[in-house]
Amino acid sequence: MPLQIDSFLFILRILLVILLYLFLMQVVLAITRDLRKSGGGSGAGRSKALGHLVVVNSGPSSLMPGTRFALEPQTSIGRGPTNTIQISDQVVSAEHSRLWLRNGVWYVQDAGSANGTYVNNQPAREALTARAGDIVSVGYIQFKLTQ
């Protein structure tokens, strides 16, 4: 009987160590992801930007007109921490909209947001194409798509 209890406690210790390592790995991954976003979130130092969203009209948000956000081939906009472009404003949903580049053409689609996503004042409930110079509205914030 004492041998079984010792074996059980040994197995519990091993499971605790495994859980501790898994937790530490998640912490390191989260920190790495945050550092990558803070290092290139506004796109100021990036040379491989495929395009930019430039704030034209910030509406009631705290964004300054002229603020530039670099676009990646798959870009998400929202308040949540997992978005490519993170905007801390109440008019922006946690996951607000998505932009992606396919065959040299940008597509914009709303992600089920409360305040909507528009391309040149057309609702982007379904994916809409966007070209350089088009206005992409995320809630009350208007961006100009540039290359």
PDB file of C-alpha atoms in Angstrom:
ATOM      1  CA  MET A   1       0.000   0.000   0.000  1.00  0.00           C
ATOM      2  CA  PRO A   2       2.708   2.602   0.815  1.00  0.00           C
ATOM      3  CA  LEU A   3       4.279   1.951  -2.585  1.00  0.00           C
ATOM      4  CA  GLN A   4       1.048   2.903  -4.362  1.00  0.00           C
ATOM      5  CA  ILE A   5       0.744   6.177  -2.454  1.00  0.00           C
ATOM      6  CA  ASP A   6       4.365   7.032  -3.244  1.00  0.00           C
ATOM      7  CA  SER A   7       3.776   6.289  -6.924  1.00  0.00           C
ATOM      8  CA  PHE A   8       0.612   8.384  -6.926  1.00  0.00           C
ATOM      9  CA  LEU A   9       2.382  11.359  -5.326  1.00  0.00           C
ATOM     10  CA  PHE A  10       5.262  11.030  -7.797  1.00  0.00           C
ATOM     11  CA  ILE A  11       2.830  11.117 -10.730  1.00  0.00           C
ATOM     12  CA  LEU A  12       1.098  14.188  -9.233  1.00  0.00           C
ATOM     13  CA  ARG A  13       4.451  15.960  -8.938  1.00  0.00           C
ATOM     14  CA  ILE A  14       5.270  15.205 -12.577  1.00  0.00           C
ATOM     15  CA  LEU A  15       1.853  16.514 -13.684  1.00  0.00           C
ATOM     16  CA  LEU A  16       2.393  19.684 -11.643  1.00  0.00           C
ATOM     17  CA  VAL A  17       5.770  20.285 -13.300  1.00  0.00           C
ATOM     18  CA  ILE A  18       4.250  19.718 -16.768  1.00  0.00           C
ATOM     19  CA  LEU A  19       1.416  22.149 -16.031  1.00  0.00           C
ATOM     20  CA  LEU A  20       3.908  24.716 -14.748  1.00  0.00           C
ATOM     21  CA  TYR A  21       5.966  24.472 -17.952  1.00  0.00           C
ATOM     22  CA  LEU A  22       2.839  24.783 -20.115  1.00  0.00           C
ATOM     23  CA  PHE A  23       1.816  27.891 -18.202  1.00  0.00           C
ATOM     24  CA  LEU A  24       5.270  29.451 -18.583  1.00  0.00           C
ATOM     25  CA  MET A  25       5.241  28.665 -22.300  1.00  0.00           C
ATOM     26  CA  GLN A  26       1.893  30.476 -22.691  1.00  0.00           C
ATOM     27  CA  VAL A  27       3.279  33.494 -20.825  1.00  0.00           C
ATOM     28  CA  VAL A  28       6.346  33.633 -23.076  1.00  0.00           C
ATOM     29  CA  LEU A  29       4.183  33.347 -26.215  1.00  0.00           C
ATOM     30  CA  ALA A  30       1.891  36.158 -25.028  1.00  0.00           C
ATOM     31  CA  ILE A  31       4.840  38.421 -24.217  1.00  0.00           C
ATOM     32  CA  THR A  32       6.467  37.695 -27.587  1.00  0.00           C
ATOM     33  CA  ARG A  33       3.217  38.480 -29.425  1.00  0.00           C
ATOM     34  CA  ASP A  34       2.820  41.770 -27.517  1.00  0.00           C
ATOM     35  CA  LEU A  35       6.415  42.777 -28.213  1.00  0.00           C
ATOM     36  CA  ARG A  36       5.968  42.163 -31.937  1.00  0.00           C
ATOM     37  CA  LYS A  37       2.832  44.306 -31.997  1.00  0.00           C
ATOM     38  CA  SER A  38       4.352  47.160 -30.027  1.00  0.00           C
ATOM     39  CA  GLY A  39       7.485  47.091 -32.164  1.00  0.00           C
ATOM     40  CA  GLY A  40       5.628  47.497 -35.468  1.00  0.00           C
ATOM     41  CA  GLY A  41       2.003  48.259 -34.693  1.00  0.00           C
ATOM     42  CA  SER A  42       1.886  51.702 -36.285  1.00  0.00           C
ATOM     43  CA  GLY A  43       4.093  50.682 -39.188  1.00  0.00           C
ATOM     44  CA  ALA A  44       6.466  53.627 -38.728  1.00  0.00           C
ATOM     45  CA  GLY A  45       9.641  51.557 -39.061  1.00  0.00           C
ATOM     46  CA  ARG A  46       8.471  48.865 -41.424  1.00  0.00           C
ATOM     47  CA  SER A  47       9.806  48.745 -44.935  1.00  0.00           C
ATOM     48  CA  LYS A  48       7.716  45.794 -46.164  1.00  0.00           C
ATOM     49  CA  ALA A  49       4.298  47.368 -45.652  1.00  0.00           C
ATOM     50  CA  LEU A  50       1.886  46.335 -48.394  1.00  0.00           C
ATOM     51  CA  GLY A  51      -0.216  49.415 -47.835  1.00  0.00           C
ATOM     52  CA  HIS A  52      -1.404  51.761 -45.135  1.00  0.00           C
ATOM     53  CA  LEU A  53      -4.574  53.017 -43.578  1.00  0.00           C
ATOM     54  CA  VAL A  54      -4.256  56.737 -42.858  1.00  0.00           C
ATOM     55  CA  VAL A  55      -6.730  58.389 -40.485  1.00  0.00           C
ATOM     56  CA  VAL A  56      -8.695  61.040 -42.393  1.00  0.00           C
ATOM     57  CA  ASN A  57     -11.486  61.699 -39.892  1.00  0.00           C
ATOM     58  CA  SER A  58     -11.145  60.347 -36.359  1.00  0.00           C
ATOM     59  CA  GLY A  59     -14.750  61.079 -35.360  1.00  0.00           C
ATOM     60  CA  PRO A  60     -15.191  60.905 -31.572  1.00  0.00           C
ATOM     61  CA  SER A  61     -12.073  58.745 -31.129  1.00  0.00           C
ATOM     62  CA  SER A  62      -8.741  59.873 -29.718  1.00  0.00           C
ATOM     63  CA  LEU A  63      -6.853  59.061 -32.947  1.00  0.00           C
ATOM     64  CA  MET A  64      -5.102  61.964 -34.612  1.00  0.00           C
ATOM     65  CA  PRO A  65      -5.742  62.615 -38.320  1.00  0.00           C
ATOM     66  CA  GLY A  66      -2.699  61.526 -40.310  1.00  0.00           C
ATOM     67  CA  THR A  67      -1.968  58.514 -38.090  1.00  0.00           C
ATOM     68  CA  ARG A  68      -0.725  55.659 -40.311  1.00  0.00           C
ATOM     69  CA  PHE A  69      -1.278  51.955 -39.762  1.00  0.00           C
ATOM     70  CA  ALA A  70       0.683  49.411 -41.815  1.00  0.00           C
ATOM     71  CA  LEU A  71      -1.328  46.688 -43.533  1.00  0.00           C
ATOM     72  CA  GLU A  72      -0.298  43.057 -43.579  1.00  0.00           C
ATOM     73  CA  PRO A  73      -1.607  40.494 -46.090  1.00  0.00           C
ATOM     74  CA  GLN A  74      -4.226  39.497 -43.471  1.00  0.00           C
ATOM     75  CA  THR A  75      -5.137  42.488 -41.296  1.00  0.00           C
ATOM     76  CA  SER A  76      -7.743  42.645 -38.566  1.00  0.00           C
ATOM     77  CA  ILE A  77      -8.984  45.830 -36.923  1.00  0.00           C
ATOM     78  CA  GLY A  78     -10.556  45.990 -33.494  1.00  0.00           C
ATOM     79  CA  ARG A  79     -10.266  46.789 -29.826  1.00  0.00           C
ATOM     80  CA  GLY A  80      -9.096  43.297 -28.829  1.00  0.00           C
ATOM     81  CA  PRO A  81      -5.426  42.466 -28.219  1.00  0.00           C
ATOM     82  CA  THR A  82      -5.249  39.870 -31.003  1.00  0.00           C
ATOM     83  CA  ASN A  83      -5.953  42.348 -33.820  1.00  0.00           C
ATOM     84  CA  THR A  84      -3.251  43.508 -36.223  1.00  0.00           C
ATOM     85  CA  ILE A  85      -4.458  47.099 -35.818  1.00  0.00           C
ATOM     86  CA  GLN A  86      -5.637  47.649 -32.278  1.00  0.00           C
ATOM     87  CA  ILE A  87      -7.789  50.737 -31.694  1.00  0.00           C
ATOM     88  CA  SER A  88      -8.768  51.458 -28.101  1.00  0.00           C
ATOM     89  CA  ASP A  89     -12.042  53.239 -28.652  1.00  0.00           C
ATOM     90  CA  GLN A  90     -15.630  52.504 -27.659  1.00  0.00           C
ATOM     91  CA  VAL A  91     -16.974  52.845 -31.234  1.00  0.00           C
ATOM     92  CA  VAL A  92     -14.709  49.986 -32.367  1.00  0.00           C
ATOM     93  CA  SER A  93     -15.793  46.424 -31.596  1.00  0.00           C
ATOM     94  CA  ALA A  94     -13.409  43.837 -30.159  1.00  0.00           C
ATOM     95  CA  GLU A  95     -13.216  42.299 -33.640  1.00  0.00           C
ATOM     96  CA  HIS A  96     -14.478  44.970 -35.988  1.00  0.00           C
ATOM     97  CA  SER A  97     -13.293  44.325 -39.554  1.00  0.00           C
ATOM     98  CA  ARG A  98     -10.868  42.401 -41.730  1.00  0.00           C
ATOM     99  CA  LEU A  99      -8.754  43.408 -44.715  1.00  0.00           C
ATOM    100  CA  TRP A 100      -6.817  41.007 -46.887  1.00  0.00           C
ATOM    101  CA  LEU A 101      -4.744  41.186 -50.030  1.00  0.00           C
ATOM    102  CA  ARG A 102      -5.366  38.676 -52.804  1.00  0.00           C
ATOM    103  CA  ASN A 103      -3.794  38.920 -56.266  1.00  0.00           C
ATOM    104  CA  GLY A 104      -2.924  42.568 -55.726  1.00  0.00           C
ATOM    105  CA  VAL A 105      -6.473  43.534 -54.730  1.00  0.00           C
ATOM    106  CA  TRP A 106      -7.526  44.581 -51.212  1.00  0.00           C
ATOM    107  CA  TYR A 107     -10.755  43.183 -49.790  1.00  0.00           C
ATOM    108  CA  VAL A 108     -12.597  44.677 -46.808  1.00  0.00           C
ATOM    109  CA  GLN A 109     -15.289  42.944 -44.762  1.00  0.00           C
ATOM    110  CA  ASP A 110     -17.092  43.713 -41.524  1.00  0.00           C
ATOM    111  CA  ALA A 111     -16.582  41.107 -38.790  1.00  0.00           C
ATOM    112  CA  GLY A 112     -20.057  41.457 -37.284  1.00  0.00           C
ATOM    113  CA  SER A 113     -19.342  44.764 -35.548  1.00  0.00           C
ATOM    114  CA  ALA A 114     -21.914  46.945 -33.819  1.00  0.00           C
ATOM    115  CA  ASN A 115     -21.099  50.157 -35.741  1.00  0.00           C
ATOM    116  CA  GLY A 116     -20.329  48.673 -39.154  1.00  0.00           C
ATOM    117  CA  THR A 117     -17.531  48.810 -41.712  1.00  0.00           C
ATOM    118  CA  TYR A 118     -17.888  50.745 -44.971  1.00  0.00           C
ATOM    119  CA  VAL A 119     -15.919  51.203 -48.187  1.00  0.00           C
ATOM    120  CA  ASN A 120     -16.754  54.535 -49.840  1.00  0.00           C
ATOM    121  CA  ASN A 121     -20.000  54.657 -47.788  1.00  0.00           C
ATOM    122  CA  GLN A 122     -21.075  51.176 -48.931  1.00  0.00           C
ATOM    123  CA  PRO A 123     -21.664  48.668 -46.101  1.00  0.00           C
ATOM    124  CA  ALA A 124     -19.064  45.892 -46.189  1.00  0.00           C
ATOM    125  CA  ARG A 125     -21.261  43.100 -44.815  1.00  0.00           C
ATOM    126  CA  GLU A 126     -19.868  41.006 -47.659  1.00  0.00           C
ATOM    127  CA  ALA A 127     -16.290  41.410 -48.889  1.00  0.00           C
ATOM    128  CA  LEU A 128     -15.841  44.571 -50.978  1.00  0.00           C
ATOM    129  CA  THR A 129     -12.828  45.452 -53.088  1.00  0.00           C
ATOM    130  CA  ALA A 130     -10.857  48.563 -52.182  1.00  0.00           C
ATOM    131  CA  ARG A 131      -8.220  50.491 -54.121  1.00  0.00           C
ATOM    132  CA  ALA A 132      -5.683  53.120 -53.147  1.00  0.00           C
ATOM    133  CA  GLY A 133      -7.525  56.324 -52.347  1.00  0.00           C
ATOM    134  CA  ASP A 134     -10.723  54.615 -51.179  1.00  0.00           C
ATOM    135  CA  ILE A 135     -12.186  55.558 -47.796  1.00  0.00           C
ATOM    136  CA  VAL A 136     -12.591  52.693 -45.323  1.00  0.00           C
ATOM    137  CA  SER A 137     -14.819  53.569 -42.364  1.00  0.00           C
ATOM    138  CA  VAL A 138     -14.514  51.564 -39.172  1.00  0.00           C
ATOM    139  CA  GLY A 139     -17.397  52.737 -37.038  1.00  0.00           C
ATOM    140  CA  TYR A 140     -17.086  56.529 -37.033  1.00  0.00           C
ATOM    141  CA  ILE A 141     -13.375  56.534 -37.926  1.00  0.00           C
ATOM    142  CA  GLN A 142     -12.495  57.123 -41.599  1.00  0.00           C
ATOM    143  CA  PHE A 143      -9.248  55.837 -43.113  1.00  0.00           C
ATOM    144  CA  LYS A 144      -7.779  56.395 -46.560  1.00  0.00           C
ATOM    145  CA  LEU A 145      -6.257  53.287 -48.139  1.00  0.00           C
ATOM    146  CA  THR A 146      -2.788  54.053 -49.509  1.00  0.00           C
ATOM    147  CA  GLN A 147      -0.059  51.930 -51.092  1.00  0.00           C
TER     148      GLN A 147
END
